[in-house]
Amino acid sequence: MQTMSVPAKQRATYADVLAAPDGLVAELVDGKLVTSPRPGPFHATAASALGGELWSPFRRGRGGPGGWVILDEPELHLLGAEVLVPDVVGWRVERMPELPVTAWFETVPDWVCEVASPATAAFDRADKMPVYARAGVKFAWIVEPTVQTSETYALENQRWVLLETFRGDRGVRAAPFDAIELEVGVLWGQPAGMP
């Protein structure tokens, strides 16, 4: 009896991320290179608006407690080989008092937010969220601009627990940023203070 050996599939590396075509977001998850297009208008609006809502009160301490580093689309190197690019990320200042000199971040964030679009929703939920849990991220949000909802999660015993689902444009207090009420309507492109 003759046996055939099938060559093992080679794991993607950071060199594959660097070689990805311009205009694509390249990530490594479980040894696989995953590329996705740059965010579309609704996705970009939601991510930018969320970062803007958090910046003054949580980064600068204007109208809120301060004490956070909030960044859009940083490249995270987690668990040795995972390379992820969440839409918005936060670290407590005491855990990351200075920015790294590298082009990426190895300090595990305290909070991540993925803005789910039709092209990325399954990848965000089924592939990236488990990596964030294994890495020890404490809080995660998934924002879906096409249906105007956001879900907030907390990590408990290395598993995500859904805290709350918000929809529409009402003001919300969501962990870990529940010190102030956030205007969710701005995530969907509505000007602040507009009904």
Short mmCIF file of N, CA, C and O in Angstrom, two decimals, residues 12-137:
data_model
loop_
_atom_site.label_atom_id
_atom_site.label_comp_id
_atom_site.label_asym_id
_atom_site.label_seq_id
_atom_site.Cartn_x
_atom_site.Cartn_y
_atom_site.Cartn_z
N ALA A 12 1.47 31.74 7.82
CA ALA A 12 1.81 33.10 7.39
C ALA A 12 2.66 33.76 8.46
O ALA A 12 2.58 33.42 9.65
N THR A 13 3.47 34.72 8.06
CA THR A 13 4.36 35.43 8.98
C THR A 13 4.15 36.94 8.84
O THR A 13 3.43 37.40 7.94
N TYR A 14 4.86 37.68 9.66
CA TYR A 14 4.78 39.13 9.58
C TYR A 14 5.28 39.64 8.23
O TYR A 14 4.80 40.66 7.75
N ALA A 15 6.18 38.92 7.60
CA ALA A 15 6.63 39.30 6.26
C ALA A 15 5.45 39.32 5.28
O ALA A 15 5.40 40.15 4.38
N ASP A 16 4.49 38.41 5.46
CA ASP A 16 3.30 38.39 4.61
C ASP A 16 2.43 39.62 4.86
O ASP A 16 1.83 40.17 3.92
N VAL A 17 2.36 40.07 6.11
CA VAL A 17 1.62 41.30 6.41
C VAL A 17 2.26 42.47 5.69
O VAL A 17 1.59 43.28 5.04
N LEU A 18 3.58 42.56 5.79
CA LEU A 18 4.30 43.68 5.15
C LEU A 18 4.20 43.63 3.63
O LEU A 18 4.25 44.68 2.98
N ALA A 19 4.06 42.44 3.06
CA ALA A 19 3.99 42.30 1.61
C ALA A 19 2.57 42.46 1.05
O ALA A 19 2.38 42.45 -0.17
N ALA A 20 1.59 42.64 1.92
CA ALA A 20 0.20 42.79 1.45
C ALA A 20 0.08 44.04 0.59
O ALA A 20 0.76 45.04 0.82
N PRO A 21 -0.78 44.00 -0.42
CA PRO A 21 -0.95 45.17 -1.29
C PRO A 21 -1.42 46.40 -0.53
O PRO A 21 -2.15 46.30 0.46
N ASP A 22 -0.96 47.55 -0.99
CA ASP A 22 -1.42 48.82 -0.41
C ASP A 22 -2.94 48.90 -0.52
O ASP A 22 -3.53 48.40 -1.46
N GLY A 23 -3.54 49.55 0.44
CA GLY A 23 -4.98 49.72 0.41
C GLY A 23 -5.75 48.61 1.11
O GLY A 23 -6.96 48.66 1.21
N LEU A 24 -5.05 47.58 1.59
CA LEU A 24 -5.70 46.50 2.32
C LEU A 24 -5.22 46.50 3.77
O LEU A 24 -4.07 46.84 4.04
N VAL A 25 -6.09 46.10 4.66
CA VAL A 25 -5.69 45.87 6.05
C VAL A 25 -5.28 44.41 6.12
O VAL A 25 -6.05 43.52 5.74
N ALA A 26 -4.05 44.15 6.56
CA ALA A 26 -3.54 42.78 6.64
C ALA A 26 -3.39 42.38 8.10
O ALA A 26 -2.83 43.13 8.90
N GLU A 27 -3.90 41.19 8.44
CA GLU A 27 -3.85 40.69 9.81
C GLU A 27 -3.44 39.22 9.79
O GLU A 27 -3.70 38.51 8.81
N LEU A 28 -2.83 38.77 10.88
CA LEU A 28 -2.48 37.36 11.07
C LEU A 28 -3.31 36.80 12.20
O LEU A 28 -3.22 37.29 13.34
N VAL A 29 -4.11 35.78 11.91
CA VAL A 29 -4.91 35.13 12.94
C VAL A 29 -4.76 33.64 12.78
O VAL A 29 -5.01 33.10 11.68
N ASP A 30 -4.32 32.98 13.83
CA ASP A 30 -4.12 31.53 13.82
C ASP A 30 -3.25 31.08 12.65
O ASP A 30 -3.54 30.07 12.01
N GLY A 31 -2.22 31.84 12.35
CA GLY A 31 -1.27 31.47 11.31
C GLY A 31 -1.73 31.76 9.90
O GLY A 31 -1.05 31.38 8.95
N LYS A 32 -2.88 32.41 9.74
CA LYS A 32 -3.40 32.72 8.41
C LYS A 32 -3.37 34.22 8.17
O LYS A 32 -3.72 35.00 9.06
N LEU A 33 -2.98 34.60 6.98
CA LEU A 33 -3.03 36.00 6.57
C LEU A 33 -4.46 36.30 6.11
O LEU A 33 -5.00 35.59 5.26
N VAL A 34 -5.04 37.32 6.68
CA VAL A 34 -6.39 37.75 6.30
C VAL A 34 -6.29 39.20 5.88
O VAL A 34 -5.78 40.04 6.62
N THR A 35 -6.77 39.50 4.70
CA THR A 35 -6.77 40.89 4.22
C THR A 35 -8.21 41.34 4.01
O THR A 35 -9.09 40.54 3.68
N SER A 36 -8.42 42.62 4.24
CA SER A 36 -9.74 43.19 4.02
C SER A 36 -9.55 44.60 3.46
O SER A 36 -8.51 45.23 3.68
N PRO A 37 -10.55 45.09 2.74
CA PRO A 37 -10.43 46.43 2.18
C PRO A 37 -10.45 47.48 3.28
O PRO A 37 -10.91 47.22 4.40
N ARG A 38 -9.93 48.66 2.96
CA ARG A 38 -10.01 49.77 3.90
C ARG A 38 -11.49 50.03 4.20
O ARG A 38 -12.36 49.73 3.37
N PRO A 39 -11.78 50.58 5.37
CA PRO A 39 -13.18 50.79 5.76
C PRO A 39 -13.93 51.72 4.80
O PRO A 39 -13.38 52.68 4.28
N GLY A 40 -15.22 51.40 4.62
CA GLY A 40 -16.10 52.24 3.82
C GLY A 40 -16.60 53.42 4.66
O GLY A 40 -16.28 53.55 5.85
N PRO A 41 -17.42 54.29 4.07
CA PRO A 41 -17.85 55.52 4.74
C PRO A 41 -18.59 55.32 6.08
O PRO A 41 -18.31 56.01 7.04
N PHE A 42 -19.53 54.37 6.14
CA PHE A 42 -20.28 54.17 7.39
C PHE A 42 -19.37 53.61 8.48
O PHE A 42 -19.44 54.01 9.64
N HIS A 43 -18.52 52.68 8.09
CA HIS A 43 -17.55 52.08 9.01
C HIS A 43 -16.59 53.16 9.53
O HIS A 43 -16.38 53.29 10.73
N ALA A 44 -16.02 53.93 8.62
CA ALA A 44 -15.05 54.97 9.00
C ALA A 44 -15.71 56.05 9.87
O ALA A 44 -15.11 56.53 10.84
N THR A 45 -16.95 56.41 9.55
CA THR A 45 -17.67 57.41 10.36
C THR A 45 -17.86 56.91 11.77
O THR A 45 -17.61 57.63 12.75
N ALA A 46 -18.31 55.66 11.93
CA ALA A 46 -18.55 55.11 13.27
C ALA A 46 -17.26 55.04 14.08
O ALA A 46 -17.23 55.44 15.24
N ALA A 47 -16.17 54.55 13.48
CA ALA A 47 -14.90 54.44 14.20
C ALA A 47 -14.36 55.81 14.58
O ALA A 47 -13.93 56.03 15.72
N SER A 48 -14.38 56.74 13.64
CA SER A 48 -13.88 58.09 13.92
C SER A 48 -14.70 58.79 14.98
O SER A 48 -14.16 59.44 15.89
N ALA A 49 -16.02 58.66 14.88
CA ALA A 49 -16.90 59.31 15.86
C ALA A 49 -16.70 58.72 17.25
O ALA A 49 -16.68 59.45 18.25
N LEU A 50 -16.54 57.42 17.34
CA LEU A 50 -16.33 56.80 18.65
C LEU A 50 -15.02 57.28 19.27
O LEU A 50 -14.98 57.66 20.44
N GLY A 51 -13.95 57.28 18.48
CA GLY A 51 -12.67 57.80 18.99
C GLY A 51 -12.81 59.24 19.45
O GLY A 51 -12.28 59.63 20.49
N GLY A 52 -13.55 60.04 18.69
CA GLY A 52 -13.77 61.43 19.06
C GLY A 52 -14.58 61.58 20.34
O GLY A 52 -14.27 62.44 21.18
N GLU A 53 -15.59 60.75 20.51
CA GLU A 53 -16.40 60.80 21.73
C GLU A 53 -15.58 60.45 22.97
O GLU A 53 -15.79 61.00 24.04
N LEU A 54 -14.61 59.54 22.81
CA LEU A 54 -13.82 59.08 23.96
C LEU A 54 -12.60 59.95 24.24
O LEU A 54 -12.12 60.01 25.37
N TRP A 55 -12.08 60.63 23.21
CA TRP A 55 -10.79 61.33 23.34
C TRP A 55 -10.78 62.38 24.46
O TRP A 55 -9.95 62.32 25.37
N SER A 56 -11.68 63.35 24.39
CA SER A 56 -11.64 64.43 25.39
C SER A 56 -11.88 63.94 26.81
O SER A 56 -11.09 64.24 27.71
N PRO A 57 -12.95 63.18 27.08
CA PRO A 57 -13.19 62.80 28.47
C PRO A 57 -12.23 61.75 29.02
O PRO A 57 -11.89 61.78 30.20
N PHE A 58 -11.77 60.85 28.18
CA PHE A 58 -10.97 59.74 28.70
C PHE A 58 -9.48 59.87 28.44
O PHE A 58 -8.68 59.33 29.18
N ARG A 59 -9.09 60.57 27.42
CA ARG A 59 -7.67 60.81 27.18
C ARG A 59 -7.22 62.11 27.86
O ARG A 59 -6.25 62.14 28.58
N ARG A 60 -7.97 63.17 27.60
CA ARG A 60 -7.57 64.49 28.09
C ARG A 60 -8.17 64.83 29.44
O ARG A 60 -7.71 65.75 30.09
N GLY A 61 -9.23 64.13 29.85
CA GLY A 61 -9.86 64.43 31.14
C GLY A 61 -10.80 65.61 31.10
O GLY A 61 -11.18 66.14 32.13
N ARG A 62 -11.23 66.02 29.92
CA ARG A 62 -12.20 67.12 29.79
C ARG A 62 -13.61 66.54 29.82
O ARG A 62 -14.02 65.85 28.90
N GLY A 63 -14.32 66.81 30.90
CA GLY A 63 -15.67 66.28 31.04
C GLY A 63 -15.70 64.82 31.42
O GLY A 63 -16.75 64.18 31.35
N GLY A 64 -14.58 64.26 31.80
CA GLY A 64 -14.51 62.86 32.19
C GLY A 64 -13.26 62.61 33.02
O GLY A 64 -12.51 63.54 33.33
N PRO A 65 -13.02 61.36 33.36
CA PRO A 65 -11.94 61.04 34.30
C PRO A 65 -10.53 61.04 33.73
O PRO A 65 -9.57 61.04 34.49
N GLY A 66 -10.36 61.02 32.40
CA GLY A 66 -9.02 60.90 31.83
C GLY A 66 -8.45 59.52 32.13
O GLY A 66 -9.16 58.59 32.50
N GLY A 67 -7.12 59.40 31.96
CA GLY A 67 -6.46 58.16 32.34
C GLY A 67 -6.39 57.08 31.28
O GLY A 67 -6.01 55.95 31.58
N TRP A 68 -6.72 57.40 30.04
CA TRP A 68 -6.71 56.40 28.96
C TRP A 68 -5.86 56.89 27.79
O TRP A 68 -5.80 58.08 27.52
N VAL A 69 -5.30 55.94 27.06
CA VAL A 69 -4.70 56.18 25.74
C VAL A 69 -5.71 55.59 24.75
O VAL A 69 -6.01 54.39 24.82
N ILE A 70 -6.25 56.40 23.87
CA ILE A 70 -7.25 55.96 22.89
C ILE A 70 -6.64 56.15 21.50
O ILE A 70 -6.19 57.25 21.16
N LEU A 71 -6.63 55.09 20.68
CA LEU A 71 -6.05 55.16 19.34
C LEU A 71 -6.94 54.48 18.32
O LEU A 71 -7.62 53.49 18.62
N ASP A 72 -6.89 54.99 17.09
CA ASP A 72 -7.59 54.37 15.95
C ASP A 72 -6.63 53.45 15.21
O ASP A 72 -5.49 53.83 14.92
N GLU A 73 -7.11 52.27 14.89
CA GLU A 73 -6.43 51.30 14.03
C GLU A 73 -4.95 51.04 14.33
O GLU A 73 -4.13 51.02 13.41
N PRO A 74 -4.59 50.79 15.59
CA PRO A 74 -3.19 50.43 15.83
C PRO A 74 -2.96 48.97 15.44
O PRO A 74 -3.89 48.17 15.41
N GLU A 75 -1.73 48.67 15.12
CA GLU A 75 -1.36 47.28 14.82
C GLU A 75 -0.94 46.63 16.13
O GLU A 75 0.01 47.06 16.77
N LEU A 76 -1.68 45.60 16.53
CA LEU A 76 -1.39 44.89 17.77
C LEU A 76 -0.67 43.58 17.47
O LEU A 76 -1.10 42.83 16.59
N HIS A 77 0.41 43.31 18.20
CA HIS A 77 1.10 42.03 18.13
C HIS A 77 0.82 41.32 19.44
O HIS A 77 1.36 41.70 20.49
N LEU A 78 -0.04 40.31 19.41
CA LEU A 78 -0.50 39.62 20.61
C LEU A 78 -0.12 38.15 20.57
O LEU A 78 -0.08 37.54 19.50
N LEU A 79 0.13 37.60 21.73
CA LEU A 79 0.36 36.16 21.89
C LEU A 79 1.49 35.65 21.00
O LEU A 79 1.46 34.52 20.54
N GLY A 80 2.44 36.49 20.70
CA GLY A 80 3.60 36.07 19.93
C GLY A 80 3.44 36.12 18.42
O GLY A 80 4.30 36.63 17.74
N ALA A 81 2.33 35.61 17.88
CA ALA A 81 2.23 35.52 16.42
C ALA A 81 0.97 36.14 15.83
O ALA A 81 0.81 36.17 14.62
N GLU A 82 0.08 36.62 16.67
CA GLU A 82 -1.17 37.21 16.17
C GLU A 82 -0.96 38.69 15.89
O GLU A 82 -0.43 39.41 16.73
N VAL A 83 -1.36 39.15 14.71
CA VAL A 83 -1.26 40.55 14.34
C VAL A 83 -2.66 41.02 13.97
O VAL A 83 -3.23 40.57 12.97
N LEU A 84 -3.22 41.89 14.81
CA LEU A 84 -4.59 42.36 14.61
C LEU A 84 -4.63 43.88 14.53
O LEU A 84 -3.81 44.56 15.14
N VAL A 85 -5.61 44.38 13.78
CA VAL A 85 -5.80 45.82 13.64
C VAL A 85 -7.25 46.13 14.00
O VAL A 85 -8.13 46.15 13.13
N PRO A 86 -7.52 46.36 15.30
CA PRO A 86 -8.88 46.75 15.68
C PRO A 86 -9.18 48.17 15.24
O PRO A 86 -8.26 48.94 14.95
N ASP A 87 -10.44 48.53 15.23
CA ASP A 87 -10.82 49.87 14.76
C ASP A 87 -10.49 50.96 15.77
O ASP A 87 -10.00 52.02 15.40
N VAL A 88 -10.78 50.73 17.03
CA VAL A 88 -10.46 51.69 18.09
C VAL A 88 -10.01 50.88 19.30
O VAL A 88 -10.56 49.81 19.57
N VAL A 89 -9.00 51.38 20.01
CA VAL A 89 -8.40 50.64 21.11
C VAL A 89 -8.14 51.59 22.27
O VAL A 89 -7.88 52.78 22.06
N GLY A 90 -8.16 51.06 23.49
CA GLY A 90 -7.81 51.86 24.66
C GLY A 90 -6.98 51.09 25.65
O GLY A 90 -7.19 49.89 25.88
N TRP A 91 -6.01 51.80 26.21
CA TRP A 91 -5.18 51.28 27.30
C TRP A 91 -5.31 52.24 28.47
O TRP A 91 -5.31 53.46 28.28
N ARG A 92 -5.36 51.74 29.67
CA ARG A 92 -5.26 52.60 30.84
C ARG A 92 -3.83 53.12 30.89
O ARG A 92 -2.89 52.38 30.62
N VAL A 93 -3.68 54.40 31.20
CA VAL A 93 -2.37 55.05 31.18
C VAL A 93 -1.37 54.33 32.09
O VAL A 93 -0.20 54.19 31.73
N GLU A 94 -1.82 53.82 33.22
CA GLU A 94 -0.88 53.14 34.11
C GLU A 94 -0.31 51.86 33.49
O GLU A 94 0.77 51.42 33.85
N ARG A 95 -1.00 51.27 32.52
CA ARG A 95 -0.49 50.08 31.84
C ARG A 95 0.36 50.43 30.63
O ARG A 95 1.17 49.62 30.18
N MET A 96 0.15 51.61 30.05
CA MET A 96 0.96 52.05 28.92
C MET A 96 1.23 53.55 29.07
O MET A 96 0.62 54.38 28.38
N PRO A 97 2.15 53.91 29.97
CA PRO A 97 2.41 55.33 30.21
C PRO A 97 3.11 56.03 29.06
O PRO A 97 3.04 57.25 28.94
N GLU A 98 3.80 55.26 28.20
CA GLU A 98 4.49 55.84 27.04
C GLU A 98 4.18 54.99 25.81
O GLU A 98 4.05 53.77 25.89
N LEU A 99 4.12 55.65 24.67
CA LEU A 99 3.92 54.92 23.41
C LEU A 99 5.19 54.16 23.05
O LEU A 99 6.29 54.64 23.33
N PRO A 100 5.06 53.01 22.43
CA PRO A 100 6.26 52.26 22.04
C PRO A 100 7.00 52.95 20.90
O PRO A 100 6.42 53.77 20.18
N VAL A 101 8.25 52.61 20.70
CA VAL A 101 9.02 53.17 19.59
C VAL A 101 8.83 52.35 18.32
O VAL A 101 9.23 52.78 17.25
N THR A 102 8.23 51.19 18.43
CA THR A 102 7.95 50.35 17.27
C THR A 102 6.71 50.86 16.53
O THR A 102 5.96 51.69 17.06
N ALA A 103 6.46 50.33 15.34
CA ALA A 103 5.27 50.69 14.57
C ALA A 103 4.05 49.90 15.03
O ALA A 103 2.96 50.06 14.50
N TRP A 104 4.22 49.05 16.03
CA TRP A 104 3.13 48.21 16.54
C TRP A 104 3.13 48.26 18.06
O TRP A 104 4.03 48.81 18.68
N PHE A 105 2.10 47.65 18.63
CA PHE A 105 1.91 47.63 20.08
C PHE A 105 1.90 46.19 20.56
O PHE A 105 1.16 45.37 20.02
N GLU A 106 2.70 45.90 21.58
CA GLU A 106 2.71 44.57 22.17
C GLU A 106 1.97 44.52 23.51
O GLU A 106 1.62 43.45 23.97
N THR A 107 1.72 45.68 24.11
CA THR A 107 0.96 45.72 25.36
C THR A 107 -0.50 45.42 25.04
O THR A 107 -1.10 46.06 24.18
N VAL A 108 -1.05 44.44 25.75
CA VAL A 108 -2.44 44.05 25.52
C VAL A 108 -3.35 45.21 25.92
O VAL A 108 -3.23 45.75 27.02
N PRO A 109 -4.26 45.62 25.05
CA PRO A 109 -5.16 46.72 25.40
C PRO A 109 -6.13 46.31 26.51
O PRO A 109 -6.38 45.13 26.73
N ASP A 110 -6.69 47.32 27.16
CA ASP A 110 -7.74 47.07 28.15
C ASP A 110 -9.11 46.98 27.48
O ASP A 110 -10.03 46.38 28.03
N TRP A 111 -9.22 47.60 26.31
CA TRP A 111 -10.50 47.66 25.59
C TRP A 111 -10.22 47.69 24.09
O TRP A 111 -9.27 48.33 23.65
N VAL A 112 -11.03 46.97 23.33
CA VAL A 112 -10.98 47.04 21.87
C VAL A 112 -12.39 47.24 21.33
O VAL A 112 -13.36 46.82 21.96
N CYS A 113 -12.47 47.87 20.18
CA CYS A 113 -13.74 48.01 19.49
C CYS A 113 -13.55 47.62 18.04
O CYS A 113 -12.64 48.11 17.37
N GLU A 114 -14.39 46.74 17.59
CA GLU A 114 -14.45 46.37 16.17
C GLU A 114 -15.73 46.96 15.59
O GLU A 114 -16.81 46.78 16.15
N VAL A 115 -15.59 47.70 14.51
CA VAL A 115 -16.74 48.21 13.78
C VAL A 115 -17.01 47.18 12.70
O VAL A 115 -16.21 46.99 11.78
N ALA A 116 -18.11 46.47 12.85
CA ALA A 116 -18.42 45.36 11.95
C ALA A 116 -19.14 45.87 10.71
O ALA A 116 -20.14 46.58 10.80
N SER A 117 -18.59 45.51 9.57
CA SER A 117 -19.24 45.81 8.29
C SER A 117 -19.65 44.48 7.68
O SER A 117 -19.21 43.42 8.15
N PRO A 118 -20.47 44.48 6.65
CA PRO A 118 -20.86 43.21 6.04
C PRO A 118 -19.65 42.36 5.63
O PRO A 118 -19.67 41.14 5.76
N ALA A 119 -18.55 43.01 5.22
CA ALA A 119 -17.36 42.27 4.78
C ALA A 119 -16.54 41.72 5.94
O ALA A 119 -15.79 40.76 5.76
N THR A 120 -16.65 42.31 7.13
CA THR A 120 -15.76 41.91 8.23
C THR A 120 -16.47 41.33 9.45
O THR A 120 -15.81 40.84 10.36
N ALA A 121 -17.79 41.37 9.52
CA ALA A 121 -18.52 40.99 10.73
C ALA A 121 -18.19 39.57 11.20
O ALA A 121 -17.93 39.35 12.38
N ALA A 122 -18.21 38.61 10.31
CA ALA A 122 -17.94 37.22 10.71
C ALA A 122 -16.50 37.07 11.21
O ALA A 122 -16.26 36.42 12.24
N PHE A 123 -15.55 37.68 10.53
CA PHE A 123 -14.14 37.62 10.94
C PHE A 123 -13.96 38.30 12.30
O PHE A 123 -13.27 37.76 13.18
N ASP A 124 -14.56 39.47 12.49
CA ASP A 124 -14.46 40.18 13.77
C ASP A 124 -14.97 39.31 14.91
O ASP A 124 -14.32 39.21 15.96
N ARG A 125 -16.12 38.68 14.73
CA ARG A 125 -16.75 37.91 15.81
C ARG A 125 -16.11 36.54 16.01
O ARG A 125 -15.78 36.17 17.13
N ALA A 126 -15.96 35.79 14.95
CA ALA A 126 -15.53 34.39 15.09
C ALA A 126 -14.02 34.20 15.18
O ALA A 126 -13.58 33.21 15.76
N ASP A 127 -13.25 35.11 14.62
CA ASP A 127 -11.80 34.93 14.60
C ASP A 127 -11.06 35.89 15.54
O ASP A 127 -10.20 35.47 16.30
N LYS A 128 -11.40 37.17 15.48
CA LYS A 128 -10.66 38.15 16.27
C LYS A 128 -11.07 38.17 17.74
O LYS A 128 -10.21 38.25 18.62
N MET A 129 -12.36 38.08 18.03
CA MET A 129 -12.80 38.13 19.44
C MET A 129 -12.16 37.02 20.28
O MET A 129 -11.73 37.28 21.40
N PRO A 130 -12.04 35.77 19.79
CA PRO A 130 -11.36 34.76 20.59
C PRO A 130 -9.89 35.08 20.86
O PRO A 130 -9.37 34.78 21.94
N VAL A 131 -9.21 35.70 19.90
CA VAL A 131 -7.81 36.09 20.12
C VAL A 131 -7.74 37.14 21.22
O VAL A 131 -6.90 37.06 22.12
N TYR A 132 -8.64 38.13 21.17
CA TYR A 132 -8.66 39.15 22.22
C TYR A 132 -8.88 38.51 23.59
O TYR A 132 -8.27 38.92 24.58
N ALA A 133 -9.76 37.52 23.66
CA ALA A 133 -10.02 36.84 24.93
C ALA A 133 -8.77 36.09 25.41
O ALA A 133 -8.39 36.21 26.58
N ARG A 134 -8.14 35.34 24.53
CA ARG A 134 -6.92 34.60 24.92
C ARG A 134 -5.81 35.55 25.36
O ARG A 134 -5.03 35.22 26.24
N ALA A 135 -5.74 36.72 24.76
CA ALA A 135 -4.71 37.70 25.10
C ALA A 135 -5.00 38.41 26.42
O ALA A 135 -4.09 38.99 27.02
N GLY A 136 -6.26 38.38 26.89
CA GLY A 136 -6.61 39.00 28.15
C GLY A 136 -7.14 40.41 28.07
O GLY A 136 -7.14 41.14 29.06
N VAL A 137 -7.65 40.82 26.90
CA VAL A 137 -8.32 42.12 26.79
C VAL A 137 -9.55 42.07 27.70
O VAL A 137 -10.30 41.09 27.68
#
